[in-house]
Structure formats: structure tokens, C-alpha cells
mmCIF file of C-alpha atoms in Angstrom:
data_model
loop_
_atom_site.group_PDB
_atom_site.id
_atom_site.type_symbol
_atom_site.label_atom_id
_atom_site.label_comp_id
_atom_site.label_asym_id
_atom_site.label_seq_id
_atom_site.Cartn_x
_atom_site.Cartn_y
_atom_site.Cartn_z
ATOM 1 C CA UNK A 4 -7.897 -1.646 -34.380
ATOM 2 C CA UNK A 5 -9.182 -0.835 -38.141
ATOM 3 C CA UNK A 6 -9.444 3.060 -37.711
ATOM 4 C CA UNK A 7 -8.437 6.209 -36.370
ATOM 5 C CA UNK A 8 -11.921 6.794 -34.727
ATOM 6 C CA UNK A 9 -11.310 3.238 -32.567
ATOM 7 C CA UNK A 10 -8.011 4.438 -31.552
ATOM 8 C CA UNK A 11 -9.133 7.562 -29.879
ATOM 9 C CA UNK A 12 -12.318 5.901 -28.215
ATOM 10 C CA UNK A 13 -9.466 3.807 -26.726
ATOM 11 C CA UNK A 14 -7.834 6.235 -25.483
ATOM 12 C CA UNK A 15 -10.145 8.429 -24.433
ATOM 13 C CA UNK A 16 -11.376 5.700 -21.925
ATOM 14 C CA UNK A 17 -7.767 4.170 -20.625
ATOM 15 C CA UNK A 18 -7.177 0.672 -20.910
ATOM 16 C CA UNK A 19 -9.703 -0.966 -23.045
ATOM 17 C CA UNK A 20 -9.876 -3.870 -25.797
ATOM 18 C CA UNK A 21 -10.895 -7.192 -26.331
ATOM 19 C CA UNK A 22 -7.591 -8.522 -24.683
ATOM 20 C CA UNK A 23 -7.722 -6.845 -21.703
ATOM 21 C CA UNK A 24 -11.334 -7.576 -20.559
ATOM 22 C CA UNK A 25 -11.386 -11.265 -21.661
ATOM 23 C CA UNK A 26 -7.657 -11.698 -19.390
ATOM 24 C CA UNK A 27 -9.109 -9.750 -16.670
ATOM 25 C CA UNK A 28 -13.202 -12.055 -16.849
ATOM 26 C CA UNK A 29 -14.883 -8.402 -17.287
ATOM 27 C CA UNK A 30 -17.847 -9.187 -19.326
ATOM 28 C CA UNK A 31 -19.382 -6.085 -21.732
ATOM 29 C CA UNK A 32 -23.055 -5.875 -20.280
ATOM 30 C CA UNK A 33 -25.773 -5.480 -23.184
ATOM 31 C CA UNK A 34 -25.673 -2.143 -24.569
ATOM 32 C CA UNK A 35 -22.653 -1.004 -22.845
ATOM 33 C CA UNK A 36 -19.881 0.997 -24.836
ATOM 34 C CA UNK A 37 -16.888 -0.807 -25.745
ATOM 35 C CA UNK A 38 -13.799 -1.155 -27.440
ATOM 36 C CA UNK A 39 -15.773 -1.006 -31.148
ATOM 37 C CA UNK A 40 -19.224 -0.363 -32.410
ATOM 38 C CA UNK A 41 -18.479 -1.379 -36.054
ATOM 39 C CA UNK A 42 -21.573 -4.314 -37.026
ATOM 40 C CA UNK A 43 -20.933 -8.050 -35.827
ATOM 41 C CA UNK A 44 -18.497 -7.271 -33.362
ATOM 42 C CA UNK A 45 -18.885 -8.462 -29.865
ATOM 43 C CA UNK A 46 -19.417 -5.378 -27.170
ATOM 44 C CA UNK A 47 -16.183 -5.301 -24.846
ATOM 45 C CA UNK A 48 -16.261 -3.527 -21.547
ATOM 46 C CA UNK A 49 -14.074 -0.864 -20.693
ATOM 47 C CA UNK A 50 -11.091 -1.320 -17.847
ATOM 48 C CA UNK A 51 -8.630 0.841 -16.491
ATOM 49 C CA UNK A 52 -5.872 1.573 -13.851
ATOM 50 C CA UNK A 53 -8.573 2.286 -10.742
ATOM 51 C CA UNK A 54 -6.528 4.262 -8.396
ATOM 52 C CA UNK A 55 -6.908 3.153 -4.300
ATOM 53 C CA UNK A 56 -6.765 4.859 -1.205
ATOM 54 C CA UNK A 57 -3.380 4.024 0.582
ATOM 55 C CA UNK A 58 -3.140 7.077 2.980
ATOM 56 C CA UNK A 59 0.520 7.994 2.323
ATOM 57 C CA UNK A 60 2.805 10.079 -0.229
ATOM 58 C CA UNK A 61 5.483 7.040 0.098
ATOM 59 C CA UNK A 62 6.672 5.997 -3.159
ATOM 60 C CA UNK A 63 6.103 2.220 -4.003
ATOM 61 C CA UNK A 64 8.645 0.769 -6.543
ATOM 62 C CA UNK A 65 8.247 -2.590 -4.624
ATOM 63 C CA UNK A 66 5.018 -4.460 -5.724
ATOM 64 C CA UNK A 67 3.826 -8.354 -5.195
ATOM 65 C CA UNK A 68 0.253 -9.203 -6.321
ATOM 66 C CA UNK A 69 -0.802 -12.876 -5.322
ATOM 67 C CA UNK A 70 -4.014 -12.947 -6.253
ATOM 68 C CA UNK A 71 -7.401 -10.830 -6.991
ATOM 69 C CA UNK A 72 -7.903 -9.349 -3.615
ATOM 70 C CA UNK A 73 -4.080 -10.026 -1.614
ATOM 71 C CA UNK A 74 -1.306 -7.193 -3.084
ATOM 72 C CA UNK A 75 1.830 -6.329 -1.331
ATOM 73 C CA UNK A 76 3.962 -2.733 -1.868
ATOM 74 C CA UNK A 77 7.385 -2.214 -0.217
ATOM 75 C CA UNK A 78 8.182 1.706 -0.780
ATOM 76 C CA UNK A 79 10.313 4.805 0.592
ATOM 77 C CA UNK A 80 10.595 5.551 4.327
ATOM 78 C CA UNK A 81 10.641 1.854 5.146
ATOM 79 C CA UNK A 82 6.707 1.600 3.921
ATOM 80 C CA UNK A 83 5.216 -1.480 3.672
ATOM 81 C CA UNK A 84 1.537 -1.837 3.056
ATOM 82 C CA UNK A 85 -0.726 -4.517 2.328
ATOM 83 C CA UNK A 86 -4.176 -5.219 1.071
ATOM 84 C CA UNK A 87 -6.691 -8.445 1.631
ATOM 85 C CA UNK A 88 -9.940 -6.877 0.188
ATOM 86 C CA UNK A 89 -8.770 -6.018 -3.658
ATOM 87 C CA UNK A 90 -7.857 -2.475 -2.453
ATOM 88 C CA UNK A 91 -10.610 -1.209 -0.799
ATOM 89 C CA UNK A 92 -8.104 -0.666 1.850
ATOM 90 C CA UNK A 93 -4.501 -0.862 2.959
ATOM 91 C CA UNK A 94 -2.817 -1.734 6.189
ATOM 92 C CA UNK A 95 0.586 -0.051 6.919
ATOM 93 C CA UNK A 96 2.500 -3.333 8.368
ATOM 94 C CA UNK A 97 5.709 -1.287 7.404
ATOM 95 C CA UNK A 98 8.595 -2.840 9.988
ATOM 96 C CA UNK A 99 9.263 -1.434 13.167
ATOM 97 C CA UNK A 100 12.528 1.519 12.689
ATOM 98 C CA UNK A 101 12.583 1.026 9.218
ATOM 99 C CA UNK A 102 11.666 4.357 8.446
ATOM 100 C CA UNK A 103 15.200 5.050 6.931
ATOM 101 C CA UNK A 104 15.108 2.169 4.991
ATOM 102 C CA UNK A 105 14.270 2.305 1.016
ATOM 103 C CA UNK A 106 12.511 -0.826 0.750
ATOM 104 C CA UNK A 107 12.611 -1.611 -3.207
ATOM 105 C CA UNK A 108 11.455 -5.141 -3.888
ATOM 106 C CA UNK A 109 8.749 -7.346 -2.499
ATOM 107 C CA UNK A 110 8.051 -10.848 -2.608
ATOM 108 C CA UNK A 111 5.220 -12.252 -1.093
ATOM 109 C CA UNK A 112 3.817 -15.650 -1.318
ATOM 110 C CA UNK A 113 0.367 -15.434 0.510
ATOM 111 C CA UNK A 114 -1.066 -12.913 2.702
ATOM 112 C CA UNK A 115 0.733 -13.651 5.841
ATOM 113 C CA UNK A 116 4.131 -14.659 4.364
ATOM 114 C CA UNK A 117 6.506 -11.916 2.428
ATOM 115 C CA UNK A 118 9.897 -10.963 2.179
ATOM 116 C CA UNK A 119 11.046 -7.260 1.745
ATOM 117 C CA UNK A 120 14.409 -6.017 0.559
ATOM 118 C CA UNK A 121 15.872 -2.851 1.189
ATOM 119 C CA UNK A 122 18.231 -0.919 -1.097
ATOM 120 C CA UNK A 123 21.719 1.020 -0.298
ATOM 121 C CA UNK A 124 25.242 0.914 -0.300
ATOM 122 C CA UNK A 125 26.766 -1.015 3.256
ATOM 123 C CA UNK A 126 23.810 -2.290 5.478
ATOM 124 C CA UNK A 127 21.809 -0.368 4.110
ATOM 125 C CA UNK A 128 20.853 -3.229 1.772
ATOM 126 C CA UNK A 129 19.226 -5.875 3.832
ATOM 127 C CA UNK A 130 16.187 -8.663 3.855
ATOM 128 C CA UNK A 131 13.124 -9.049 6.182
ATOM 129 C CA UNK A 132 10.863 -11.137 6.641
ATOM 130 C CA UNK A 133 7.151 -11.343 8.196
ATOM 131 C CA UNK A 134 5.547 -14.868 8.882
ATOM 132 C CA UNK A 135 2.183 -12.774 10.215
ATOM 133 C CA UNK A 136 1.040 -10.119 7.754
ATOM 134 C CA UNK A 137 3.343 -7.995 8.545
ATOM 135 C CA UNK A 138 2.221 -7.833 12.598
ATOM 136 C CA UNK A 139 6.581 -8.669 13.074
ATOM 137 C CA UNK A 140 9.293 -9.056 10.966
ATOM 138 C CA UNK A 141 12.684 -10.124 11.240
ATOM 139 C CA UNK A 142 16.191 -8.973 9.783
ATOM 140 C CA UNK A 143 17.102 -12.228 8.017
ATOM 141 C CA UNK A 144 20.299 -10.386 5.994
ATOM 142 C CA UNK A 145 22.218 -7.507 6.619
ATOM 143 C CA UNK A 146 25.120 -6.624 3.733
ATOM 144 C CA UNK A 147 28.520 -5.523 5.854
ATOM 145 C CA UNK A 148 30.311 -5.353 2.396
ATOM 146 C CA UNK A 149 30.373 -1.726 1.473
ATOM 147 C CA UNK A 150 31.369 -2.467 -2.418
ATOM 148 C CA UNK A 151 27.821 -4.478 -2.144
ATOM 149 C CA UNK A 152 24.341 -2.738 -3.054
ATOM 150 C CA UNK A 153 21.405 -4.953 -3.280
ATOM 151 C CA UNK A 154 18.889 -3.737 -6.317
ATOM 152 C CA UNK A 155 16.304 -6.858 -6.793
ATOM 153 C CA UNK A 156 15.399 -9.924 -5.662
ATOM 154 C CA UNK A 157 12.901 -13.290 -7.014
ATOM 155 C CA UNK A 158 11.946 -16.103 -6.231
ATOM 156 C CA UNK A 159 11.146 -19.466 -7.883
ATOM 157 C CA UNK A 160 9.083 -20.992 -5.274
ATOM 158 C CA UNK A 161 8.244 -20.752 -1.704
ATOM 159 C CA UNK A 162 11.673 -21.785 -0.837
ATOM 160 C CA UNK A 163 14.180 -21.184 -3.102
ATOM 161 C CA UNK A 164 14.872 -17.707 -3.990
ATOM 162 C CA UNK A 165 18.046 -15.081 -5.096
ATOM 163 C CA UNK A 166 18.749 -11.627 -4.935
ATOM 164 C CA UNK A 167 21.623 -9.379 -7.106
ATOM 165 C CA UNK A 168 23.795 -6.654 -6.017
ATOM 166 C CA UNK A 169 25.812 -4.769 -8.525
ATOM 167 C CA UNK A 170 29.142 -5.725 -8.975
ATOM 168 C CA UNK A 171 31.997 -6.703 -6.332
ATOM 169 C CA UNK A 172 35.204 -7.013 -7.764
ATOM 170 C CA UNK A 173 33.901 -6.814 -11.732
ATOM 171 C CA UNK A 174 31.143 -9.451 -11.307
ATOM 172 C CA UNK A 175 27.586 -9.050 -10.213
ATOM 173 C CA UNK A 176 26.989 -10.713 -6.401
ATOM 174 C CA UNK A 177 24.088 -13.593 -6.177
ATOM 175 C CA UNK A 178 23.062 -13.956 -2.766
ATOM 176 C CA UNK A 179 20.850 -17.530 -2.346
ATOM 177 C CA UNK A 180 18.187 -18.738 -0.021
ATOM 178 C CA UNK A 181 16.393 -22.226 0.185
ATOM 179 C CA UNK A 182 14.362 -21.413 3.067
ATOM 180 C CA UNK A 183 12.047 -18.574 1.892
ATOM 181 C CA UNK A 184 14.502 -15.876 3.257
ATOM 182 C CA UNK A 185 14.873 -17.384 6.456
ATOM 183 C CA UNK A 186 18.654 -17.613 5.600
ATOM 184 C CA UNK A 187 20.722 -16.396 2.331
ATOM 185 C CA UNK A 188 24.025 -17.479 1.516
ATOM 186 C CA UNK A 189 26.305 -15.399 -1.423
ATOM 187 C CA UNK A 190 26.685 -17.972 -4.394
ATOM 188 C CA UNK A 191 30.191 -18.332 -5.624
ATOM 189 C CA UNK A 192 30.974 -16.288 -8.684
ATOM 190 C CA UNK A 193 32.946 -18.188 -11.166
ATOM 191 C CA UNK A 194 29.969 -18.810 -13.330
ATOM 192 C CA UNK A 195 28.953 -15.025 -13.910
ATOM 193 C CA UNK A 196 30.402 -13.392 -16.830
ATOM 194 C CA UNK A 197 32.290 -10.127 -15.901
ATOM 195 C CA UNK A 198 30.366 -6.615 -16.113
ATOM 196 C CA UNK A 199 31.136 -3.632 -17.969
ATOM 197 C CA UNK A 200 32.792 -0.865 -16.942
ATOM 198 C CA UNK A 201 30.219 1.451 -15.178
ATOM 199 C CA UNK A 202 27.177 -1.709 -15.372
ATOM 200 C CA UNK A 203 24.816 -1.964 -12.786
ATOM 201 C CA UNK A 204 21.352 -3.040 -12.234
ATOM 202 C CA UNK A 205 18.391 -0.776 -11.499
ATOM 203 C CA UNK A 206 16.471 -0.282 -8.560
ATOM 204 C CA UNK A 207 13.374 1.252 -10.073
ATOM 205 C CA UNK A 208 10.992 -1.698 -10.172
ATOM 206 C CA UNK A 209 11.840 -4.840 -8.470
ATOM 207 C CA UNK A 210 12.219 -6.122 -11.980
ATOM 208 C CA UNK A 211 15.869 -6.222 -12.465
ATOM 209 C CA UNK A 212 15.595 -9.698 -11.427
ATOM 210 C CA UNK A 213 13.033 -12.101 -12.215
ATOM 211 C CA UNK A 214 12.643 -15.812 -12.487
ATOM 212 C CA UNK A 215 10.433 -17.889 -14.646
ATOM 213 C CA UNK A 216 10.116 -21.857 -13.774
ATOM 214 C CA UNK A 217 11.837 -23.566 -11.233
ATOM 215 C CA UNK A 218 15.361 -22.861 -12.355
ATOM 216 C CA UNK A 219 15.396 -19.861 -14.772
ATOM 217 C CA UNK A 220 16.586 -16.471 -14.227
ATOM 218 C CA UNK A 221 17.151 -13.534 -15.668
ATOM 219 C CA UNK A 222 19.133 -10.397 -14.391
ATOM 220 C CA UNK A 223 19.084 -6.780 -16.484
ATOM 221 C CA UNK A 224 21.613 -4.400 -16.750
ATOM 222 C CA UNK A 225 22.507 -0.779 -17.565
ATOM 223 C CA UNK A 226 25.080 2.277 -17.487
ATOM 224 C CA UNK A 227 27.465 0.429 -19.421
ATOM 225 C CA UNK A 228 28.503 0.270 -23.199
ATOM 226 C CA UNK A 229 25.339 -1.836 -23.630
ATOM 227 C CA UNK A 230 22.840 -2.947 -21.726
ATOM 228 C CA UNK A 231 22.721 -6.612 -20.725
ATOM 229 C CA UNK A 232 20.425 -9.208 -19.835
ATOM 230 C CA UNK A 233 22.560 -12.187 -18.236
ATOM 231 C CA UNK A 234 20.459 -15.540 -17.887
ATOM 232 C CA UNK A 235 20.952 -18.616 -15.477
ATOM 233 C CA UNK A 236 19.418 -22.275 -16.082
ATOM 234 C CA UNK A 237 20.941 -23.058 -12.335
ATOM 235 C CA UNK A 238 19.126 -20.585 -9.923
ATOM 236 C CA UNK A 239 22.063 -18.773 -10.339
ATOM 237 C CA UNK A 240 25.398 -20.457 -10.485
ATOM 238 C CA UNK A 241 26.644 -20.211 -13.979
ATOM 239 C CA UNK A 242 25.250 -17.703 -16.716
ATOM 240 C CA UNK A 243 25.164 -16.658 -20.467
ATOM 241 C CA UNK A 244 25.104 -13.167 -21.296
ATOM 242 C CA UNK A 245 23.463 -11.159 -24.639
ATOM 243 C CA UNK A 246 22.993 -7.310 -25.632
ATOM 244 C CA UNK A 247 19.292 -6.572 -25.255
ATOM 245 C CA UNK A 248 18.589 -4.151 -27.948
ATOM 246 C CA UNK A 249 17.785 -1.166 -25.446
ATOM 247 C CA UNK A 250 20.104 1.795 -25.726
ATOM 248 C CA UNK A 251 22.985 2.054 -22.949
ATOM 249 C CA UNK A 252 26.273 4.182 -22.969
ATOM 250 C CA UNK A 253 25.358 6.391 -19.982
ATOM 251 C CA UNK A 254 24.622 5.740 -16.247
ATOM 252 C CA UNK A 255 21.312 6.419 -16.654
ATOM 253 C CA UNK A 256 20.255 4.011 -19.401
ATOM 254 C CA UNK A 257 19.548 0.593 -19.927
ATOM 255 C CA UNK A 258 17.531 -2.354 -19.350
ATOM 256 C CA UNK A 259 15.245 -1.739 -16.386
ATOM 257 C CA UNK A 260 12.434 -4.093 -16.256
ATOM 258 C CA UNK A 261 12.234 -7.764 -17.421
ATOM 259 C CA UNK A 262 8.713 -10.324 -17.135
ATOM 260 C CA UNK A 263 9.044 -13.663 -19.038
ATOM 261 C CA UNK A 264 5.713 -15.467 -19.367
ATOM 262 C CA UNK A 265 7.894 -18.860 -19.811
ATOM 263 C CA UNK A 266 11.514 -20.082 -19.998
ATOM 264 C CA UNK A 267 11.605 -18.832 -23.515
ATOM 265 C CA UNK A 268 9.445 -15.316 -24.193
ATOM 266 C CA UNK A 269 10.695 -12.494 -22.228
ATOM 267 C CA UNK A 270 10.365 -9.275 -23.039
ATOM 268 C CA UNK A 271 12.427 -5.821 -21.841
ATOM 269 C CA UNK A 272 11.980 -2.578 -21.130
ATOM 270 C CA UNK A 273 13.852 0.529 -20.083
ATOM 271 C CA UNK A 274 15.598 3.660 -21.564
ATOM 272 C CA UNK A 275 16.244 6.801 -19.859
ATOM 273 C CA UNK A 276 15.308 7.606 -16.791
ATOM 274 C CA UNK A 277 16.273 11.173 -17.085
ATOM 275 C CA UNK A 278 12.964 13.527 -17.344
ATOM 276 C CA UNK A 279 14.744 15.404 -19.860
ATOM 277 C CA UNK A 280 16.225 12.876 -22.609
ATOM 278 C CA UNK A 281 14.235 10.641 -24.668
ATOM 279 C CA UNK A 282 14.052 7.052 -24.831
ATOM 280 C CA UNK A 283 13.582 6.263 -28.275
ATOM 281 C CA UNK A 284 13.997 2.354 -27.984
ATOM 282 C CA UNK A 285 12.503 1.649 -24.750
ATOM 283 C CA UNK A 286 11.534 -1.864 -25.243
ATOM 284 C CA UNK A 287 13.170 -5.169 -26.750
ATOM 285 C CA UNK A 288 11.691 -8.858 -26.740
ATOM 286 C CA UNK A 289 13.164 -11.880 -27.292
ATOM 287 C CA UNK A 290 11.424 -15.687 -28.142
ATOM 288 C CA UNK A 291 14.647 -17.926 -27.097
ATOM 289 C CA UNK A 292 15.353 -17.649 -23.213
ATOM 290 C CA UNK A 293 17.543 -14.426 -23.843
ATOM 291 C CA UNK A 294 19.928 -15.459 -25.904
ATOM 292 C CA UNK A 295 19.069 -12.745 -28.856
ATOM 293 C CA UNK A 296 17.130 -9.743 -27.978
ATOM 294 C CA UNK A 297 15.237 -7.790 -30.812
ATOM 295 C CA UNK A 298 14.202 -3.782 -30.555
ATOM 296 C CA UNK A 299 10.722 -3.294 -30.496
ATOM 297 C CA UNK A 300 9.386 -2.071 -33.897
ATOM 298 C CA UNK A 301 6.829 0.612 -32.121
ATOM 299 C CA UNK A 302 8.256 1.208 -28.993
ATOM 300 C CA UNK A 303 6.927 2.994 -26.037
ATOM 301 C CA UNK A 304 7.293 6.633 -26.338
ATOM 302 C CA UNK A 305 9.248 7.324 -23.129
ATOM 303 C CA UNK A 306 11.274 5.644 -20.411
ATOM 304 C CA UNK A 307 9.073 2.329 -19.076
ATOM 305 C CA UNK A 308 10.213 0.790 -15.576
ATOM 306 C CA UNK A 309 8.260 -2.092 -15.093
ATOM 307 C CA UNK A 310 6.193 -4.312 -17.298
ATOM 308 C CA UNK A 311 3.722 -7.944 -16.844
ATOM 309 C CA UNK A 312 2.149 -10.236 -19.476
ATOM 310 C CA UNK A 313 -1.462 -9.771 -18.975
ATOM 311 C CA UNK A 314 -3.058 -13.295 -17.329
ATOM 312 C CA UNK A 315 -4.266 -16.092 -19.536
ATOM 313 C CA UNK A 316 -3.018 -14.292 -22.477
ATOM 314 C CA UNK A 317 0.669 -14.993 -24.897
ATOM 315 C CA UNK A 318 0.942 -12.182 -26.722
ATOM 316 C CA UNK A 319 -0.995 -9.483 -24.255
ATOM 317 C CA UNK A 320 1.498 -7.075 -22.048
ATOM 318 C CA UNK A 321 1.623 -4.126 -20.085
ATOM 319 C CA UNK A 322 4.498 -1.666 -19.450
ATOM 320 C CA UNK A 323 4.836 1.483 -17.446
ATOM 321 C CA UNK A 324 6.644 4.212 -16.232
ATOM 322 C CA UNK A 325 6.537 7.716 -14.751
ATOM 323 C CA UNK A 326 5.136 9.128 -17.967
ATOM 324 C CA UNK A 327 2.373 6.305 -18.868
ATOM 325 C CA UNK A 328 1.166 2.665 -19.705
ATOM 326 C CA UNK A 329 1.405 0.675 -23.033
ATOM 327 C CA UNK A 330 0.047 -1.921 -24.322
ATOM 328 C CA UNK A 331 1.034 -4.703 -26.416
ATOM 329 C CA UNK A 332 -0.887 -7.482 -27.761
ATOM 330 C CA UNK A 333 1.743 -8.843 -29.857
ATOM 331 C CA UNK A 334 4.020 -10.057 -27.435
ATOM 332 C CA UNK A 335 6.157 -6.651 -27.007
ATOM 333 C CA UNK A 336 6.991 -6.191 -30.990
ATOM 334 C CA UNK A 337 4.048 -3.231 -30.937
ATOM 335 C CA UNK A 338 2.941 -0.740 -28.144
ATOM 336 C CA UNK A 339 0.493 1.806 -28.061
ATOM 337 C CA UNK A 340 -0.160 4.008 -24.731
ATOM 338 C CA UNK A 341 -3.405 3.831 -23.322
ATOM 339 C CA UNK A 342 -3.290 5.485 -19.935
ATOM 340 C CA UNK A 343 -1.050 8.775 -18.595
ATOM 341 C CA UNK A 344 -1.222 8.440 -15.183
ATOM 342 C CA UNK A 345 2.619 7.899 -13.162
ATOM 343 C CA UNK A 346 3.140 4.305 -11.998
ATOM 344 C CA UNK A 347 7.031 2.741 -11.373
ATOM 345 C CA UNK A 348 5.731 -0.984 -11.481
ATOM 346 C CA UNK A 349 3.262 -3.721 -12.741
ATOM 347 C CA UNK A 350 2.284 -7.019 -11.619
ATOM 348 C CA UNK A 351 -0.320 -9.337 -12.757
ATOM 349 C CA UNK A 352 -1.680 -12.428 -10.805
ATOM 350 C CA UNK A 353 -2.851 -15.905 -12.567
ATOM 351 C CA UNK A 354 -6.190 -15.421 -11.593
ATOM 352 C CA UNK A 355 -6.744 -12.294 -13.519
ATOM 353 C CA UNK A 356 -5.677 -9.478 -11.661
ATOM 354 C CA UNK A 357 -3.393 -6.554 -12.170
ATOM 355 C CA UNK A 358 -1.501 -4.142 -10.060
ATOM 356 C CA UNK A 359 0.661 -0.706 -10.355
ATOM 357 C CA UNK A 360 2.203 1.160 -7.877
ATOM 358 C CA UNK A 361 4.374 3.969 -7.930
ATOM 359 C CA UNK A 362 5.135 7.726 -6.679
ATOM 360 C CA UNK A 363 2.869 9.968 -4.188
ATOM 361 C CA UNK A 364 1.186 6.820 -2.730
ATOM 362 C CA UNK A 365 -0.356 5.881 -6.061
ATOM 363 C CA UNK A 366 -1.369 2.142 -5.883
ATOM 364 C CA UNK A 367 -4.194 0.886 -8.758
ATOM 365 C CA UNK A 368 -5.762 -2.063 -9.610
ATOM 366 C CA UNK A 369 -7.048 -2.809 -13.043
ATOM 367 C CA UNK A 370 -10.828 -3.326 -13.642
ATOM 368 C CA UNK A 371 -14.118 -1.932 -15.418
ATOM 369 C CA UNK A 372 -14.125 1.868 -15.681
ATOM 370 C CA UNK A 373 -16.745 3.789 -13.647
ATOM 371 C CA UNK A 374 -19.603 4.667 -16.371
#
């Protein structure tokens, strides 16, 4: 952007640019409006968040987008829903008597096959699993510690897979699978650094844990002095630990969303998720597999939840949170906000597709704007 004026057409339209339409294949059609009018500069359609129908005020903090039309969300009152037509519409495949469950993360690896995890102190955190779309699932783990509660879970392949609690005995809990969630076994612990007083992870996103690769992993952390971002080489058996330039000190602060486009750029985002308290360094990135983290220049204004590097892109990003969604196209050092609508999460899919989800049923897609 070269001027003020450029900046407010952006805005004024939601997500628009250069970056976003060439990672998301949405050609500018002759004479159509775009990002810029100034002389000798290509036309670039407009895009934006394009809110769905889902036909329910659950909240979805759970979101797993595997391509252009196939998009899983894992919510409150046990919801699960899931799309095979790009949105257009939703099936409720939520599991039978879950309604009591809060179902935070999703992982799903096609449109028949996902795994589900559900939140809570007890056995209230437990796994599920659906082989069918959703038509049955089965209770694959069921925590009986009650120091345990489950927050996140990734996976690195169609197999192998982990998922965190917050800490048991000073020292966060890994819980394994190598069967796609058929089975899970809790990895031993004398490889993971010990927490913070008061540290935790973050429900909020299904972020808190995320994998990049066949062996790297990243876990974020909050509520203590600092916030944390631990990293494993091993799926999970022995970690390194570094401060991650986001603001902690209080329960309600820290890191709460991680997304690495490789083993080595990752970038962080978080803050306060108190309505009333700012977040003044909500974002952090890092070029080195997490060993240093550095605070975002230009921030995000507010408290961000989730965040995804846009598809086919190193140095594109989105990040969002109750309040709105930036955007960075310089690899998380810079963000500007381009839309205002409430969303908890963000994925994006290789083949240039991009989900949000988040309170009041609100699941979007990201495409051309209406003109």
C-alpha cells in the first residue's frame, strides 16, 4: 500500500490485496474494482470472510479444513458439523449424548475420517473418533485423572498424532497415538521442562498445539510469569523451551494460537482474552524453530486466538479473534485489520482455501466479495 486512499478502499471492502487473491486463484475480471487503481497496476479482485448457513448458535473453537469444499467444526454442546460442498451446507454429525461435552479441537483427515476432542477437568476431557462422516463415533480416550485437562490436540500424519493437557505434577501431560486415535498412550515426562507456577495452555482455538513435518511440535503457553512456547523434534518426548515475546503475568494472558508454515517460521499470537484489558503485543514470530521469539513491530490491535499462513504464500498470514482479522504479508512482523466480524479460529487448506469459525454459529469461508 502507497497511500491513505488504498488503505481505506481496503478496508472498506474486507479482505482484499494482491496476496490474498493470487493464494486463494481468484482472478480480477476486466474492469472489476480492486485492491488499487493507480496506472500499470494489475486489477485484483476483492475477497472476504463469506459467512455460511450452519443452523445453530453453538460456538465453534474447533476447526479442520482439508480441502476447498470438505471443512470440519467441533463446538459447544457436543456440536459437530461438517461440510462436503464448500459451505453451501452443513450436516450436524455431532456424536450421540455428547451434548454436555465442549468439544474444542478437531482433526480431520478426509471427509469420512476425524477425530474430536473434548475439553474439561476429569472425563470430561476425552477423544472420539468417526470412520463414516460422522454417521458413528467411538470414545477412543476417556481422562480418569482429575489433575488432567485436555486443551489441544495435532497431528503429523494420518497415524501419528499427540494431544496436551495442562500440567500434572508441574509438567505438561503428552498423551500419544500411532493409530489415528484409535488408541493413545500418555508419553513419559522426563523430557518436558517444568511449567510455571499458574501456566497452562488455552483452549480457545485448537491451536495450542500444532505440528509442522513429520516430527515437529510446538505447544503454547500462558497465565504464568511469561508465556511459553515449548518445542519437540521427537513427536513429543523431549523438549526445549523459549519466552515468546507475548505479554503473560496473569491467568488470562499469553500465547494462544501458534501456525508454523515449516520446521523453522512460526509465528504467535495471543494477549488478553479479557473484553476489558488491552492486548498491546498480541503477536510474536520467530524464523528458527522457536528457539527466539521476536514481538511483532505492528501488532494486532486486540486479543487474536487463532491464526494460518495463507496457501502458496511465505510471508502472507491471517489472525483472528473475537474483535477482528489481520493481515500480514510480511510473515507476522506487520498487521493491519481488514475485517470486524467475531471468529475464534482460522484454517487454511493447500489447495487454496480458508476457513473461520467461531461464536453464535458463525462459520465463513474466504472468497470473492459479492459485487
Amino acid at each position: 500500500m502507497t497511500s491513505m486512499g488504498k488503505t481505506r478502499r481496503m478496508m472498506s471492502v474486507g479482505l482484499s490485496g494482491a496476496v490474498l487473491a493470487m493464494a486463494l486463484a481468484v482472478p480480477a475480471q476486466a474492469g472489476q474494482a480492486g485492491d488499487s487503481g493507480d496506472a500499470g497496476e494489475t486489477p485484483v479482485a476483492a475477497v472476504g470472510w463469506q459467512l455460511t448457513q450452519t443452523g445453530t448458535d453453538a460456538r465453534f473453537r474447533g476447526l479442520a479444513a482439508v480441502d476447498r469444499t470438505t471443512a470440519w467444526a467441533a463446538g459447544s454442546k457436543g456440536t459437530v458439523l461438517r461440510t462436503t460442498d464448500g459451505g453451501r451446507s452443513w450436516r450436524n454429525v455431532s456424536p450421540s449424548g455428547a451434548a454436555e461435552l465442549e468439544l474444542r479441537d478437531v482433526e480431520a483427515f478426509d471427509a469420512r475420517r476425524a477425530v474430536v476432542l473434548a475439553i474439561g477437568e476429569g472425563e470430561a476431557s476425552r477423544v472420539l473418533r468417526t470412520d463414516d462422516g460422522g454417521a458413528t463415533w467411538t470414545e477412543t480416550f476417556r481422562n480418569t485423572d482429575p489433575r488432567a485437562f485436555y486443551d489441544c490436540m495435532t497431528f503429523f500424519d494420518h497415524r501419528h498424532g499427540l494431544a496436551m493437557s495442562d500440567p500434572v505434577d508441574g509438567k505438561y501431560r503428552i498423551l500419544s497415538t500411532r493409530n489415528g486415535g484409535r488408541t493413545w498412550e500418555v508419553l513419559p515426562d522426563a523430557g518436558m521442562p517444568a511449567a510455571l507456577p499458574g501456566e497452562a495452555g488455552f483452549a480457545a482455538s485448537g491451536q495450542c498445539l500444532v505440528s509442522s513435518g513429520p516430527k515437529d511440535v510446538w505447544l503454547a503457553t500462558g497465565g504464568g510469569a511469561t508465556a511459553r512456547v515449548l518445542h519437540s523434534a521427537d513427536r513429543g518426548l523431549n523438549w526445549t523451551v523459549a519466552e515468546a515475546a507475548i505479554p503473560a503475568g496473569e491467568p488470562a494472558r499469553g500465547v494462544f494460537g501458534l501456525a508454523f508454515r515449516d520446521r523453522t517460521h512460526g509465528i504467535a499470537v495471543g494477549g488478553d482474552y479479557r473484553k476489558d484489558q488491552p492486548s498491546p503485543h498480541a503477536a510474536a514470530v520467530t524464523g528458527d524453530g522457536g528457539r527466539a521469539w521476536s514481538a511483532a513491530s505492528v501488532p494486532p490491535p486486540a486479543y487474536r486466538s487463532g491464526v494460518a499462513w495463507l496457501p502458496h504464500s511465505r510471508s502472507a498470514a491471517l489472525a483472528v479473534g473475537p474483535t477482528g482479522t489481520d493481515l500480514t504479508t510480511d510473515g507476522g512482523r506487520t498487521w493491519r485489520t481488514v475485517d470486524t466480524g467475531s471468529y475464534d479460529t482460522v484454517d487454511c487448506t493447500r489447495d487454496g482455501a480458508c476457513w473461520a469459525s467461531g461464536e453464535k454459529g458463525r462459520i465463513a469461508r474466504l472468497g470473492r466479495s459479492p459485487a
